[in-house]
Amino acid sequence: MYTTKQGVIADTIGTQADTEARPKFWLAHMQIGFGILLLETLVAMVYLVLTPAGPHRPMLWVTVAIWFVGAATGVCLAPVIARRSWRSTYSVTWTVASTYAVGLVAVLDGGMASPLLLLLFLPLVYGTLMSTPREATACGASALLSVVLVVVVDRHLVAMQGRWSSWPARTWGRPIRWRS
């Protein structure tokens, strides 16, 4: 049996109030999501300013600039997208893409040692709080896969550095001397 609140909610499904409430919900949902992305972008920018000597800084700045443009565009387009039938798919896709973007930035910044990898927590929480169980699973799986990819790439790069740095000694038994 319905409680009073459940009865009221059940009676509004499919009514004018429900029809008007859904776009408002999705607008707020998307504004929060793109607000989180803007926050991630600002944190990444502050980090890049504080660590100018780190690896791949020009490429990281380009990536963070793309994040910023994407987030700003998303905030501007949110009122339009919130009224579309594909808004849920769009939201989940954007959240999944943001987990891979965080993974890419972490790889460029030094792999598992990058503090930017902590930003992966934000899209994961956002994606799981406001989505269906299937959509939340997709967001969680993408975050997990992103971390796995960072670990694999990080270990591969460390192994390659060791292999390439010892290559001359293994090949000739002495360092390479360039001819004049």
PDB file of C-alpha atoms in Angstrom:
ATOM      1  CA  MET A   1       0.000   0.000   0.000  1.00  0.00           C
ATOM      2  CA  TYR A   2       1.186   3.491  -0.842  1.00  0.00           C
ATOM      3  CA  THR A   3       2.148   5.953   1.806  1.00  0.00           C
ATOM      4  CA  THR A   4       0.848   9.460   1.307  1.00  0.00           C
ATOM      5  CA  LYS A   5       4.049  10.613  -0.413  1.00  0.00           C
ATOM      6  CA  GLN A   6       4.217   7.557  -2.663  1.00  0.00           C
ATOM      7  CA  GLY A   7       0.573   8.016  -3.603  1.00  0.00           C
ATOM      8  CA  VAL A   8       1.159  11.641  -4.539  1.00  0.00           C
ATOM      9  CA  ILE A   9       4.198  10.735  -6.632  1.00  0.00           C
ATOM     10  CA  ALA A  10       2.374   7.853  -8.330  1.00  0.00           C
ATOM     11  CA  ASP A  11      -0.567  10.136  -9.131  1.00  0.00           C
ATOM     12  CA  THR A  12       1.688  12.701 -10.837  1.00  0.00           C
ATOM     13  CA  ILE A  13       3.464  10.336 -13.252  1.00  0.00           C
ATOM     14  CA  GLY A  14       2.447  11.224 -16.773  1.00  0.00           C
ATOM     15  CA  THR A  15       0.604  14.373 -15.739  1.00  0.00           C
ATOM     16  CA  GLN A  16       1.370  17.964 -16.647  1.00  0.00           C
ATOM     17  CA  ALA A  17       3.367  18.391 -13.423  1.00  0.00           C
ATOM     18  CA  ASP A  18       5.509  15.378 -14.320  1.00  0.00           C
ATOM     19  CA  THR A  19       6.008  16.651 -17.864  1.00  0.00           C
ATOM     20  CA  GLU A  20       7.168  20.030 -16.558  1.00  0.00           C
ATOM     21  CA  ALA A  21       9.370  18.591 -13.792  1.00  0.00           C
ATOM     22  CA  ARG A  22      11.455  16.266 -15.960  1.00  0.00           C
ATOM     23  CA  PRO A  23      13.238  18.969 -18.025  1.00  0.00           C
ATOM     24  CA  LYS A  24      13.902  20.936 -14.828  1.00  0.00           C
ATOM     25  CA  PHE A  25      15.426  17.869 -13.215  1.00  0.00           C
ATOM     26  CA  TRP A  26      17.596  17.148 -16.259  1.00  0.00           C
ATOM     27  CA  LEU A  27      18.652  20.771 -16.537  1.00  0.00           C
ATOM     28  CA  ALA A  28      19.802  20.771 -12.909  1.00  0.00           C
ATOM     29  CA  HIS A  29      21.453  17.380 -13.405  1.00  0.00           C
ATOM     30  CA  MET A  30      23.420  18.572 -16.427  1.00  0.00           C
ATOM     31  CA  GLN A  31      24.370  21.875 -14.865  1.00  0.00           C
ATOM     32  CA  ILE A  32      25.752  20.007 -11.858  1.00  0.00           C
ATOM     33  CA  GLY A  33      27.643  17.626 -14.141  1.00  0.00           C
ATOM     34  CA  PHE A  34      29.214  20.347 -16.220  1.00  0.00           C
ATOM     35  CA  GLY A  35      29.886  22.325 -13.047  1.00  0.00           C
ATOM     36  CA  ILE A  36      31.844  19.328 -11.757  1.00  0.00           C
ATOM     37  CA  LEU A  37      33.759  19.207 -15.043  1.00  0.00           C
ATOM     38  CA  LEU A  38      34.552  22.922 -14.715  1.00  0.00           C
ATOM     39  CA  LEU A  39      35.756  22.285 -11.160  1.00  0.00           C
ATOM     40  CA  GLU A  40      37.977  19.439 -12.417  1.00  0.00           C
ATOM     41  CA  THR A  41      39.322  21.754 -15.094  1.00  0.00           C
ATOM     42  CA  LEU A  42      40.155  24.497 -12.608  1.00  0.00           C
ATOM     43  CA  VAL A  43      41.870  22.027 -10.269  1.00  0.00           C
ATOM     44  CA  ALA A  44      43.903  20.665 -13.197  1.00  0.00           C
ATOM     45  CA  MET A  45      44.837  24.210 -14.281  1.00  0.00           C
ATOM     46  CA  VAL A  46      45.993  25.129 -10.772  1.00  0.00           C
ATOM     47  CA  TYR A  47      48.011  21.910 -10.618  1.00  0.00           C
ATOM     48  CA  LEU A  48      49.641  22.628 -13.983  1.00  0.00           C
ATOM     49  CA  VAL A  49      50.529  26.166 -12.896  1.00  0.00           C
ATOM     50  CA  LEU A  50      52.054  24.845  -9.655  1.00  0.00           C
ATOM     51  CA  THR A  51      54.057  22.119 -11.440  1.00  0.00           C
ATOM     52  CA  PRO A  52      55.351  23.707 -14.659  1.00  0.00           C
ATOM     53  CA  ALA A  53      58.367  21.366 -14.918  1.00  0.00           C
ATOM     54  CA  GLY A  54      56.313  18.165 -15.023  1.00  0.00           C
ATOM     55  CA  PRO A  55      56.096  15.890 -18.057  1.00  0.00           C
ATOM     56  CA  HIS A  56      54.018  16.677 -21.156  1.00  0.00           C
ATOM     57  CA  ARG A  57      52.877  20.125 -19.992  1.00  0.00           C
ATOM     58  CA  PRO A  58      51.992  21.538 -23.440  1.00  0.00           C
ATOM     59  CA  MET A  59      49.834  18.505 -24.243  1.00  0.00           C
ATOM     60  CA  LEU A  60      48.211  18.642 -20.807  1.00  0.00           C
ATOM     61  CA  TRP A  61      47.395  22.327 -21.250  1.00  0.00           C
ATOM     62  CA  VAL A  62      45.739  21.559 -24.600  1.00  0.00           C
ATOM     63  CA  THR A  63      43.723  18.736 -23.019  1.00  0.00           C
ATOM     64  CA  VAL A  64      42.626  20.896 -20.095  1.00  0.00           C
ATOM     65  CA  ALA A  65      41.684  23.712 -22.486  1.00  0.00           C
ATOM     66  CA  ILE A  66      39.521  21.246 -24.415  1.00  0.00           C
ATOM     67  CA  TRP A  67      37.903  20.225 -21.100  1.00  0.00           C
ATOM     68  CA  PHE A  68      37.173  23.855 -20.366  1.00  0.00           C
ATOM     69  CA  VAL A  69      35.614  24.500 -23.774  1.00  0.00           C
ATOM     70  CA  GLY A  70      33.583  21.289 -23.511  1.00  0.00           C
ATOM     71  CA  ALA A  71      32.315  22.129 -20.044  1.00  0.00           C
ATOM     72  CA  ALA A  72      31.424  25.707 -20.986  1.00  0.00           C
ATOM     73  CA  THR A  73      29.653  24.494 -24.129  1.00  0.00           C
ATOM     74  CA  GLY A  74      27.803  21.885 -22.084  1.00  0.00           C
ATOM     75  CA  VAL A  75      26.576  24.480 -19.604  1.00  0.00           C
ATOM     76  CA  CYS A  76      25.329  26.633 -22.496  1.00  0.00           C
ATOM     77  CA  LEU A  77      23.621  23.723 -24.277  1.00  0.00           C
ATOM     78  CA  ALA A  78      22.160  22.136 -21.125  1.00  0.00           C
ATOM     79  CA  PRO A  79      18.766  23.896 -21.440  1.00  0.00           C
ATOM     80  CA  VAL A  80      18.356  22.534 -24.961  1.00  0.00           C
ATOM     81  CA  ILE A  81      19.590  19.021 -24.220  1.00  0.00           C
ATOM     82  CA  ALA A  82      17.501  18.744 -21.032  1.00  0.00           C
ATOM     83  CA  ARG A  83      14.359  18.755 -23.200  1.00  0.00           C
ATOM     84  CA  ARG A  84      15.534  16.011 -25.581  1.00  0.00           C
ATOM     85  CA  SER A  85      14.578  12.352 -25.235  1.00  0.00           C
ATOM     86  CA  TRP A  86      18.247  11.275 -25.462  1.00  0.00           C
ATOM     87  CA  ARG A  87      19.348  13.425 -22.505  1.00  0.00           C
ATOM     88  CA  SER A  88      20.065  10.412 -20.274  1.00  0.00           C
ATOM     89  CA  THR A  89      22.257   8.738 -22.901  1.00  0.00           C
ATOM     90  CA  TYR A  90      24.050  12.032 -23.472  1.00  0.00           C
ATOM     91  CA  SER A  91      24.684  12.472 -19.750  1.00  0.00           C
ATOM     92  CA  VAL A  92      26.048   8.961 -19.274  1.00  0.00           C
ATOM     93  CA  THR A  93      28.186   9.190 -22.419  1.00  0.00           C
ATOM     94  CA  TRP A  94      29.670  12.480 -21.261  1.00  0.00           C
ATOM     95  CA  THR A  95      30.369  11.042 -17.800  1.00  0.00           C
ATOM     96  CA  VAL A  96      32.047   7.945 -19.253  1.00  0.00           C
ATOM     97  CA  ALA A  97      34.106  10.103 -21.616  1.00  0.00           C
ATOM     98  CA  SER A  98      35.229  12.266 -18.708  1.00  0.00           C
ATOM     99  CA  THR A  99      36.580   9.213 -16.865  1.00  0.00           C
ATOM    100  CA  TYR A 100      38.743   8.354 -19.874  1.00  0.00           C
ATOM    101  CA  ALA A 101      39.854  11.987 -20.151  1.00  0.00           C
ATOM    102  CA  VAL A 102      41.007  11.910 -16.524  1.00  0.00           C
ATOM    103  CA  GLY A 103      42.877   8.675 -17.253  1.00  0.00           C
ATOM    104  CA  LEU A 104      44.574  10.240 -20.282  1.00  0.00           C
ATOM    105  CA  VAL A 105      45.664  13.266 -18.264  1.00  0.00           C
ATOM    106  CA  ALA A 106      46.971  11.006 -15.497  1.00  0.00           C
ATOM    107  CA  VAL A 107      49.016   8.974 -18.002  1.00  0.00           C
ATOM    108  CA  LEU A 108      50.508  12.148 -19.468  1.00  0.00           C
ATOM    109  CA  ASP A 109      51.283  13.474 -15.994  1.00  0.00           C
ATOM    110  CA  GLY A 110      53.168  10.441 -14.765  1.00  0.00           C
ATOM    111  CA  GLY A 111      50.726   7.554 -14.511  1.00  0.00           C
ATOM    112  CA  MET A 112      49.744   6.201 -11.125  1.00  0.00           C
ATOM    113  CA  ALA A 113      51.913   8.816  -9.387  1.00  0.00           C
ATOM    114  CA  SER A 114      49.776  11.647 -10.782  1.00  0.00           C
ATOM    115  CA  PRO A 115      47.571  13.388  -8.229  1.00  0.00           C
ATOM    116  CA  LEU A 116      45.202  14.230 -11.102  1.00  0.00           C
ATOM    117  CA  LEU A 117      44.053  10.611 -11.013  1.00  0.00           C
ATOM    118  CA  LEU A 118      42.086  11.537  -7.883  1.00  0.00           C
ATOM    119  CA  LEU A 119      39.774  13.585 -10.125  1.00  0.00           C
ATOM    120  CA  LEU A 120      38.374  10.270 -11.343  1.00  0.00           C
ATOM    121  CA  PHE A 121      36.318  10.178  -8.164  1.00  0.00           C
ATOM    122  CA  LEU A 122      34.145  13.125  -9.247  1.00  0.00           C
ATOM    123  CA  PRO A 123      32.589  11.733 -12.454  1.00  0.00           C
ATOM    124  CA  LEU A 124      32.219   8.367 -10.755  1.00  0.00           C
ATOM    125  CA  VAL A 125      30.168   9.811  -7.902  1.00  0.00           C
ATOM    126  CA  TYR A 126      28.188  12.065 -10.224  1.00  0.00           C
ATOM    127  CA  GLY A 127      27.403   9.210 -12.592  1.00  0.00           C
ATOM    128  CA  THR A 128      26.250   6.849  -9.884  1.00  0.00           C
ATOM    129  CA  LEU A 129      24.125   9.217  -7.828  1.00  0.00           C
ATOM    130  CA  MET A 130      21.701  10.349 -10.494  1.00  0.00           C
ATOM    131  CA  SER A 131      21.483   7.405 -12.860  1.00  0.00           C
ATOM    132  CA  THR A 132      19.752   4.082 -13.226  1.00  0.00           C
ATOM    133  CA  PRO A 133      21.641   1.009 -11.983  1.00  0.00           C
ATOM    134  CA  ARG A 134      22.649   0.105 -15.555  1.00  0.00           C
ATOM    135  CA  GLU A 135      23.954   3.613 -16.248  1.00  0.00           C
ATOM    136  CA  ALA A 136      25.737   3.721 -12.883  1.00  0.00           C
ATOM    137  CA  THR A 137      27.378   0.396 -13.717  1.00  0.00           C
ATOM    138  CA  ALA A 138      28.610   1.826 -17.028  1.00  0.00           C
ATOM    139  CA  CYS A 139      30.079   4.837 -15.208  1.00  0.00           C
ATOM    140  CA  GLY A 140      31.730   2.632 -12.575  1.00  0.00           C
ATOM    141  CA  ALA A 141      33.082   0.227 -15.180  1.00  0.00           C
ATOM    142  CA  SER A 142      34.551   3.087 -17.200  1.00  0.00           C
ATOM    143  CA  ALA A 143      36.258   4.499 -14.101  1.00  0.00           C
ATOM    144  CA  LEU A 144      37.682   1.073 -13.275  1.00  0.00           C
ATOM    145  CA  LEU A 145      38.817   0.527 -16.858  1.00  0.00           C
ATOM    146  CA  SER A 146      40.407   3.967 -16.880  1.00  0.00           C
ATOM    147  CA  VAL A 147      42.467   3.113 -13.779  1.00  0.00           C
ATOM    148  CA  VAL A 148      43.446  -0.258 -15.277  1.00  0.00           C
ATOM    149  CA  LEU A 149      44.590   1.473 -18.473  1.00  0.00           C
ATOM    150  CA  VAL A 150      46.637   3.973 -16.462  1.00  0.00           C
ATOM    151  CA  VAL A 151      48.299   1.107 -14.556  1.00  0.00           C
ATOM    152  CA  VAL A 152      49.034  -0.872 -17.732  1.00  0.00           C
ATOM    153  CA  VAL A 153      50.424   2.117 -19.626  1.00  0.00           C
ATOM    154  CA  ASP A 154      52.396   3.246 -16.574  1.00  0.00           C
ATOM    155  CA  ARG A 155      54.014  -0.162 -16.114  1.00  0.00           C
ATOM    156  CA  HIS A 156      54.682  -0.484 -19.831  1.00  0.00           C
ATOM    157  CA  LEU A 157      56.385   2.919 -19.960  1.00  0.00           C
ATOM    158  CA  VAL A 158      58.500   2.131 -16.892  1.00  0.00           C
ATOM    159  CA  ALA A 159      59.554  -1.174 -18.452  1.00  0.00           C
ATOM    160  CA  MET A 160      60.360   0.526 -21.762  1.00  0.00           C
ATOM    161  CA  GLN A 161      62.468   3.191 -20.032  1.00  0.00           C
ATOM    162  CA  GLY A 162      64.520   0.523 -18.324  1.00  0.00           C
ATOM    163  CA  ARG A 163      64.913  -1.429 -21.541  1.00  0.00           C
ATOM    164  CA  TRP A 164      65.935   1.563 -23.654  1.00  0.00           C
ATOM    165  CA  SER A 165      68.268   3.101 -21.096  1.00  0.00           C
ATOM    166  CA  SER A 166      70.250  -0.141 -20.770  1.00  0.00           C
ATOM    167  CA  TRP A 167      70.198  -0.963 -24.495  1.00  0.00           C
ATOM    168  CA  PRO A 168      73.653   0.474 -25.386  1.00  0.00           C
ATOM    169  CA  ALA A 169      75.333  -1.298 -22.472  1.00  0.00           C
ATOM    170  CA  ARG A 170      73.691  -4.610 -23.335  1.00  0.00           C
ATOM    171  CA  THR A 171      74.423  -4.254 -27.033  1.00  0.00           C
ATOM    172  CA  TRP A 172      78.063  -3.204 -26.978  1.00  0.00           C
ATOM    173  CA  GLY A 173      79.044  -3.537 -23.354  1.00  0.00           C
ATOM    174  CA  ARG A 174      79.936   0.146 -23.166  1.00  0.00           C
ATOM    175  CA  PRO A 175      78.234   3.511 -23.708  1.00  0.00           C
ATOM    176  CA  ILE A 176      77.769   4.788 -27.231  1.00  0.00           C
ATOM    177  CA  ARG A 177      80.457   7.217 -28.388  1.00  0.00           C
ATOM    178  CA  TRP A 178      79.481   9.446 -31.224  1.00  0.00           C
ATOM    179  CA  ARG A 179      81.950   9.910 -34.042  1.00  0.00           C
ATOM    180  CA  SER A 180      83.218  13.372 -34.648  1.00  0.00           C
TER     181      SER A 180
END
